[in-house]
Amino acid sequence: MNSLRLGDTAPDFKAVTTEGDLSFHNWLGDQWGVLFSHPADYTPVCTTELGTAAKYKGEFDKRNVKMIALSVDGLASHKEWIKDINETQHTEVNFPIIADEDRNVAELYDMIHPEADNKLTIRSVFIVGPDKKIKLILSYPASTGRNFDELVRVIDSLQLTAYRKLATPANWKHGDDCVISPSVKNEDIAAMFPKGHTEIKPYLRMTPMPD
Ligand code: BEZ
């Protein structure tokens, strides 16, 4: 088992995918990435998830994020199943799906949780920054499909806070006020956040989201 943590370098790997063979780091280039696993092809929740992911590709593209999916099924199975996804979800799968038959990637990323299922990958999500560091990890059971609005929301937060001394509060979404990092001194706030700020408590200082 290889437990990855936030801040670790996302392990590089070579993979066979529905869009050809690739090396993960090369494929990412200088973009952000979402690597997400699903338990198996030809299963109902996975079918809705991959169809939904395809519909969100425009949102990920706008944010300079590449998506890549994975299960431990083979390439021929993925390619046939994509036809069903396209038909039933009224979309075109427009990102690669890794055929991880030897479980190389699943094991590198600890995507098989034996107490949940010792053969299939759980619904893992790894968001990777342009520096190839892991910025966010999520784990869902097979029974719960993911919320792609939430993935877009966390990417907005990760990208905003990566470049500014800000954090985002509970239920934050793009456009809402942000929290000024505790490391910012009061005397530096005006220069750093020209839209102004509100001090609710000395440790709770809010500012409008920067442009
Ligand atoms: C599904 O995608 O529907 C699913 C996959 C594995 C187990 C249970 C549900």
CSV table of C-alpha atoms and ligand atoms in Angstrom, one decimal:
chain,number,residue,atom,x,y,z
A,1,MET,CA,0.0,0.0,0.0
A,2,ASN,CA,1.2,3.5,-0.8
A,3,SER,CA,-0.7,6.2,1.0
A,4,LEU,CA,-0.4,9.5,-0.7
A,5,ARG,CA,-0.8,12.8,1.1
A,6,LEU,CA,-1.5,16.4,0.1
A,7,GLY,CA,1.8,18.0,-1.1
A,8,ASP,CA,3.3,14.8,-2.3
A,9,THR,CA,4.5,14.6,-5.9
A,10,ALA,CA,1.8,12.7,-7.9
A,11,PRO,CA,3.5,9.5,-8.9
A,12,ASP,CA,4.3,9.4,-12.6
A,13,PHE,CA,3.2,6.3,-14.6
A,14,LYS,CA,2.9,5.0,-18.1
A,15,ALA,CA,-0.6,3.9,-19.1
A,16,VAL,CA,-2.7,2.5,-21.9
A,17,THR,CA,-5.7,4.7,-22.4
A,18,THR,CA,-8.6,5.1,-24.8
A,19,GLU,CA,-6.7,8.0,-26.4
A,20,GLY,CA,-3.4,6.1,-26.8
A,21,ASP,CA,-0.5,5.3,-24.5
A,22,LEU,CA,0.8,8.1,-22.3
A,23,SER,CA,3.1,9.1,-19.5
A,24,PHE,CA,1.2,10.9,-16.9
A,25,HIS,CA,3.6,13.9,-16.2
A,26,ASN,CA,4.3,14.4,-19.9
A,27,TRP,CA,0.6,14.3,-20.6
A,28,LEU,CA,-0.2,16.9,-17.9
A,29,GLY,CA,2.5,19.3,-19.3
A,30,ASP,CA,2.1,22.5,-17.3
A,31,GLN,CA,-1.6,22.1,-16.8
A,32,TRP,CA,-3.6,21.1,-13.7
A,33,GLY,CA,-5.0,17.6,-13.7
A,34,VAL,CA,-7.9,15.5,-12.3
A,35,LEU,CA,-7.2,11.8,-12.1
A,36,PHE,CA,-10.3,9.9,-11.0
A,37,SER,CA,-11.0,6.2,-10.7
A,38,HIS,CA,-14.3,4.4,-10.9
A,39,PRO,CA,-15.1,0.8,-9.9
A,40,ALA,CA,-15.9,-0.9,-13.2
A,41,ASP,CA,-17.2,-0.5,-16.8
A,42,TYR,CA,-20.8,-1.2,-17.6
A,43,THR,CA,-22.0,-0.2,-14.1
A,44,PRO,CA,-24.8,2.4,-13.7
A,45,VAL,CA,-23.3,5.1,-11.4
A,46,CYS,CA,-20.1,5.0,-13.4
A,47,THR,CA,-22.0,5.5,-16.6
A,48,THR,CA,-23.6,8.6,-15.3
A,49,GLU,CA,-20.3,9.9,-13.8
A,50,LEU,CA,-18.3,9.6,-17.0
A,51,GLY,CA,-21.1,11.1,-19.1
A,52,THR,CA,-21.3,14.0,-16.6
A,53,ALA,CA,-17.5,14.4,-16.7
A,54,ALA,CA,-17.7,14.7,-20.5
A,55,LYS,CA,-20.3,17.5,-20.2
A,56,TYR,CA,-18.1,19.4,-17.8
A,57,LYS,CA,-15.0,19.3,-20.0
A,58,GLY,CA,-15.6,22.9,-21.1
A,59,GLU,CA,-15.5,24.0,-17.4
A,60,PHE,CA,-12.3,22.1,-16.8
A,61,ASP,CA,-10.7,23.5,-20.1
A,62,LYS,CA,-11.6,27.0,-19.0
A,63,ARG,CA,-9.6,26.4,-15.8
A,64,ASN,CA,-6.6,24.8,-17.6
A,65,VAL,CA,-7.4,21.4,-16.1
A,66,LYS,CA,-7.0,18.0,-17.9
A,67,MET,CA,-9.2,15.1,-16.9
A,68,ILE,CA,-8.3,11.4,-16.9
A,69,ALA,CA,-10.4,8.5,-15.7
A,70,LEU,CA,-9.3,5.0,-14.7
A,71,SER,CA,-10.6,1.6,-13.9
A,72,VAL,CA,-9.0,-1.9,-13.9
A,73,ASP,CA,-11.0,-3.0,-16.9
A,74,GLY,CA,-9.3,-3.4,-20.3
A,75,LEU,CA,-9.1,-1.2,-23.3
A,76,ALA,CA,-11.6,-3.1,-25.5
A,77,SER,CA,-14.1,-3.0,-22.7
A,78,HIS,CA,-13.6,0.8,-22.2
A,79,LYS,CA,-14.0,1.4,-25.9
A,80,GLU,CA,-17.3,-0.5,-26.1
A,81,TRP,CA,-18.7,1.0,-22.9
A,82,ILE,CA,-18.0,4.5,-24.2
A,83,LYS,CA,-20.6,3.9,-26.9
A,84,ASP,CA,-23.1,3.2,-24.2
A,85,ILE,CA,-22.1,6.3,-22.2
A,86,ASN,CA,-22.4,8.5,-25.3
A,87,GLU,CA,-25.8,7.0,-26.1
A,88,THR,CA,-27.4,7.0,-22.7
A,89,GLN,CA,-25.9,10.3,-21.3
A,90,HIS,CA,-26.2,12.2,-24.6
A,91,THR,CA,-22.6,13.2,-24.8
A,92,GLU,CA,-19.2,12.3,-26.3
A,93,VAL,CA,-16.6,11.0,-23.9
A,94,ASN,CA,-13.8,13.5,-24.6
A,95,PHE,CA,-11.0,12.6,-22.2
A,96,PRO,CA,-8.8,9.5,-21.8
A,97,ILE,CA,-9.8,6.5,-19.7
A,98,ILE,CA,-6.9,4.4,-18.4
A,99,ALA,CA,-7.1,0.7,-18.8
A,100,ASP,CA,-5.3,-0.3,-15.6
A,101,GLU,CA,-5.6,-4.1,-16.0
A,102,ASP,CA,-2.4,-4.7,-14.1
A,103,ARG,CA,-3.5,-2.3,-11.3
A,104,ASN,CA,-0.2,-0.5,-11.6
A,105,VAL,CA,-1.8,3.0,-11.2
A,106,ALA,CA,-4.5,1.8,-8.8
A,107,GLU,CA,-1.8,0.5,-6.5
A,108,LEU,CA,0.5,3.6,-6.9
A,109,TYR,CA,-2.5,5.8,-5.9
A,110,ASP,CA,-4.0,3.4,-3.3
A,111,MET,CA,-7.3,3.3,-5.2
A,112,ILE,CA,-8.2,-0.2,-4.0
A,113,HIS,CA,-9.5,-0.2,-0.5
A,114,PRO,CA,-9.8,-4.0,0.3
A,115,GLU,CA,-12.3,-3.5,3.1
A,116,ALA,CA,-14.6,-1.9,0.6
A,117,ASP,CA,-13.8,-4.2,-2.3
A,118,ASN,CA,-10.6,-6.1,-2.8
A,119,LYS,CA,-10.8,-6.2,-6.6
A,120,LEU,CA,-12.2,-2.9,-7.8
A,121,THR,CA,-11.1,0.7,-7.4
A,122,ILE,CA,-13.1,3.1,-5.2
A,123,ARG,CA,-14.1,6.5,-6.6
A,124,SER,CA,-10.9,8.3,-5.9
A,125,VAL,CA,-10.2,11.9,-7.1
A,126,PHE,CA,-6.7,13.4,-7.2
A,127,ILE,CA,-6.3,17.0,-8.2
A,128,VAL,CA,-2.7,17.7,-9.3
A,129,GLY,CA,-1.2,21.2,-9.7
A,130,PRO,CA,1.2,22.3,-12.5
A,131,ASP,CA,4.0,21.6,-10.1
A,132,LYS,CA,2.9,17.9,-10.1
A,133,LYS,CA,2.0,18.1,-6.4
A,134,ILE,CA,-1.2,16.6,-5.1
A,135,LYS,CA,-3.5,19.4,-4.1
A,136,LEU,CA,-6.6,17.5,-3.1
A,137,ILE,CA,-7.7,13.9,-2.5
A,138,LEU,CA,-11.3,12.6,-2.3
A,139,SER,CA,-12.6,9.1,-1.7
A,140,TYR,CA,-16.1,8.0,-2.4
A,141,PRO,CA,-17.6,4.5,-2.1
A,142,ALA,CA,-19.0,2.7,-5.2
A,143,SER,CA,-22.6,3.6,-4.2
A,144,THR,CA,-22.1,7.4,-4.3
A,145,GLY,CA,-21.6,9.2,-7.6
A,146,ARG,CA,-19.5,12.3,-7.4
A,147,ASN,CA,-20.7,15.9,-7.7
A,148,PHE,CA,-18.8,17.6,-10.6
A,149,ASP,CA,-20.0,21.0,-9.5
A,150,GLU,CA,-18.0,20.4,-6.3
A,151,LEU,CA,-14.9,19.4,-8.3
A,152,VAL,CA,-15.1,22.7,-10.3
A,153,ARG,CA,-15.7,24.6,-7.0
A,154,VAL,CA,-12.6,23.1,-5.3
A,155,ILE,CA,-10.5,23.8,-8.4
A,156,ASP,CA,-11.6,27.4,-8.3
A,157,SER,CA,-10.6,27.6,-4.7
A,158,LEU,CA,-7.3,25.7,-5.2
A,159,GLN,CA,-6.3,28.0,-8.1
A,160,LEU,CA,-7.3,31.2,-6.3
A,161,THR,CA,-5.5,30.3,-3.1
A,162,ALA,CA,-2.4,28.9,-4.9
A,163,TYR,CA,-1.4,32.4,-6.1
A,164,ARG,CA,-2.8,34.7,-3.4
A,165,LYS,CA,-2.7,34.8,0.4
A,166,LEU,CA,-6.3,33.9,0.6
A,167,ALA,CA,-8.4,30.9,1.8
A,168,THR,CA,-12.1,30.2,1.0
A,169,PRO,CA,-14.7,29.8,3.7
A,170,ALA,CA,-17.4,27.1,4.1
A,171,ASN,CA,-19.6,26.7,1.1
A,172,TRP,CA,-17.6,29.3,-0.8
A,173,LYS,CA,-18.1,29.5,-4.6
A,174,HIS,CA,-16.6,31.5,-7.3
A,175,GLY,CA,-17.4,35.2,-6.7
A,176,ASP,CA,-18.0,35.0,-3.0
A,177,ASP,CA,-15.9,36.8,-0.4
A,178,CYS,CA,-12.6,35.2,0.7
A,179,VAL,CA,-10.8,34.8,3.9
A,180,ILE,CA,-7.5,36.7,4.3
A,181,SER,CA,-4.7,34.3,5.4
A,182,PRO,CA,-3.7,34.6,9.0
A,183,SER,CA,-0.1,35.2,7.9
A,184,VAL,CA,-1.0,38.5,6.3
A,185,LYS,CA,-0.3,41.5,8.7
A,186,ASN,CA,-3.1,44.1,9.0
A,187,GLU,CA,-0.8,46.8,7.7
A,188,ASP,CA,-0.2,44.9,4.4
A,189,ILE,CA,-3.9,44.2,3.7
A,190,ALA,CA,-4.7,47.5,1.8
A,191,ALA,CA,-1.9,46.9,-0.7
A,192,MET,CA,-2.6,43.3,-1.2
A,193,PHE,CA,-6.4,43.5,-1.4
A,194,PRO,CA,-7.3,46.8,-2.9
A,195,LYS,CA,-11.1,45.9,-3.0
A,196,GLY,CA,-11.1,46.4,0.8
A,197,HIS,CA,-11.7,44.2,3.7
A,198,THR,CA,-13.9,43.6,6.8
A,199,GLU,CA,-12.5,42.6,10.1
A,200,ILE,CA,-15.1,40.5,11.8
A,201,LYS,CA,-12.6,39.3,14.5
A,202,PRO,CA,-8.8,39.9,14.4
A,203,TYR,CA,-8.5,36.3,13.1
A,204,LEU,CA,-11.4,36.5,10.7
A,205,ARG,CA,-10.8,39.0,8.0
A,206,MET,CA,-12.8,38.9,4.7
A,207,THR,CA,-12.1,40.5,1.4
A,208,PRO,CA,-14.0,40.4,-1.9
A,209,MET,CA,-12.7,37.9,-4.4
A,210,PRO,CA,-10.0,39.5,-6.5
A,211,ASP,CA,-10.5,39.8,-10.2
B,1,BEZ,C1,-22.0,1.7,-10.2
B,1,BEZ,O1,-21.2,2.4,-10.9
B,1,BEZ,O2,-23.2,1.8,-10.3
B,1,BEZ,C2,-21.4,0.7,-9.3
B,1,BEZ,C3,-20.2,0.1,-9.4
B,1,BEZ,C4,-19.7,-0.8,-8.5
B,1,BEZ,C5,-20.5,-1.2,-7.5
B,1,BEZ,C6,-21.8,-0.6,-7.3
B,1,BEZ,C7,-22.2,0.4,-8.2
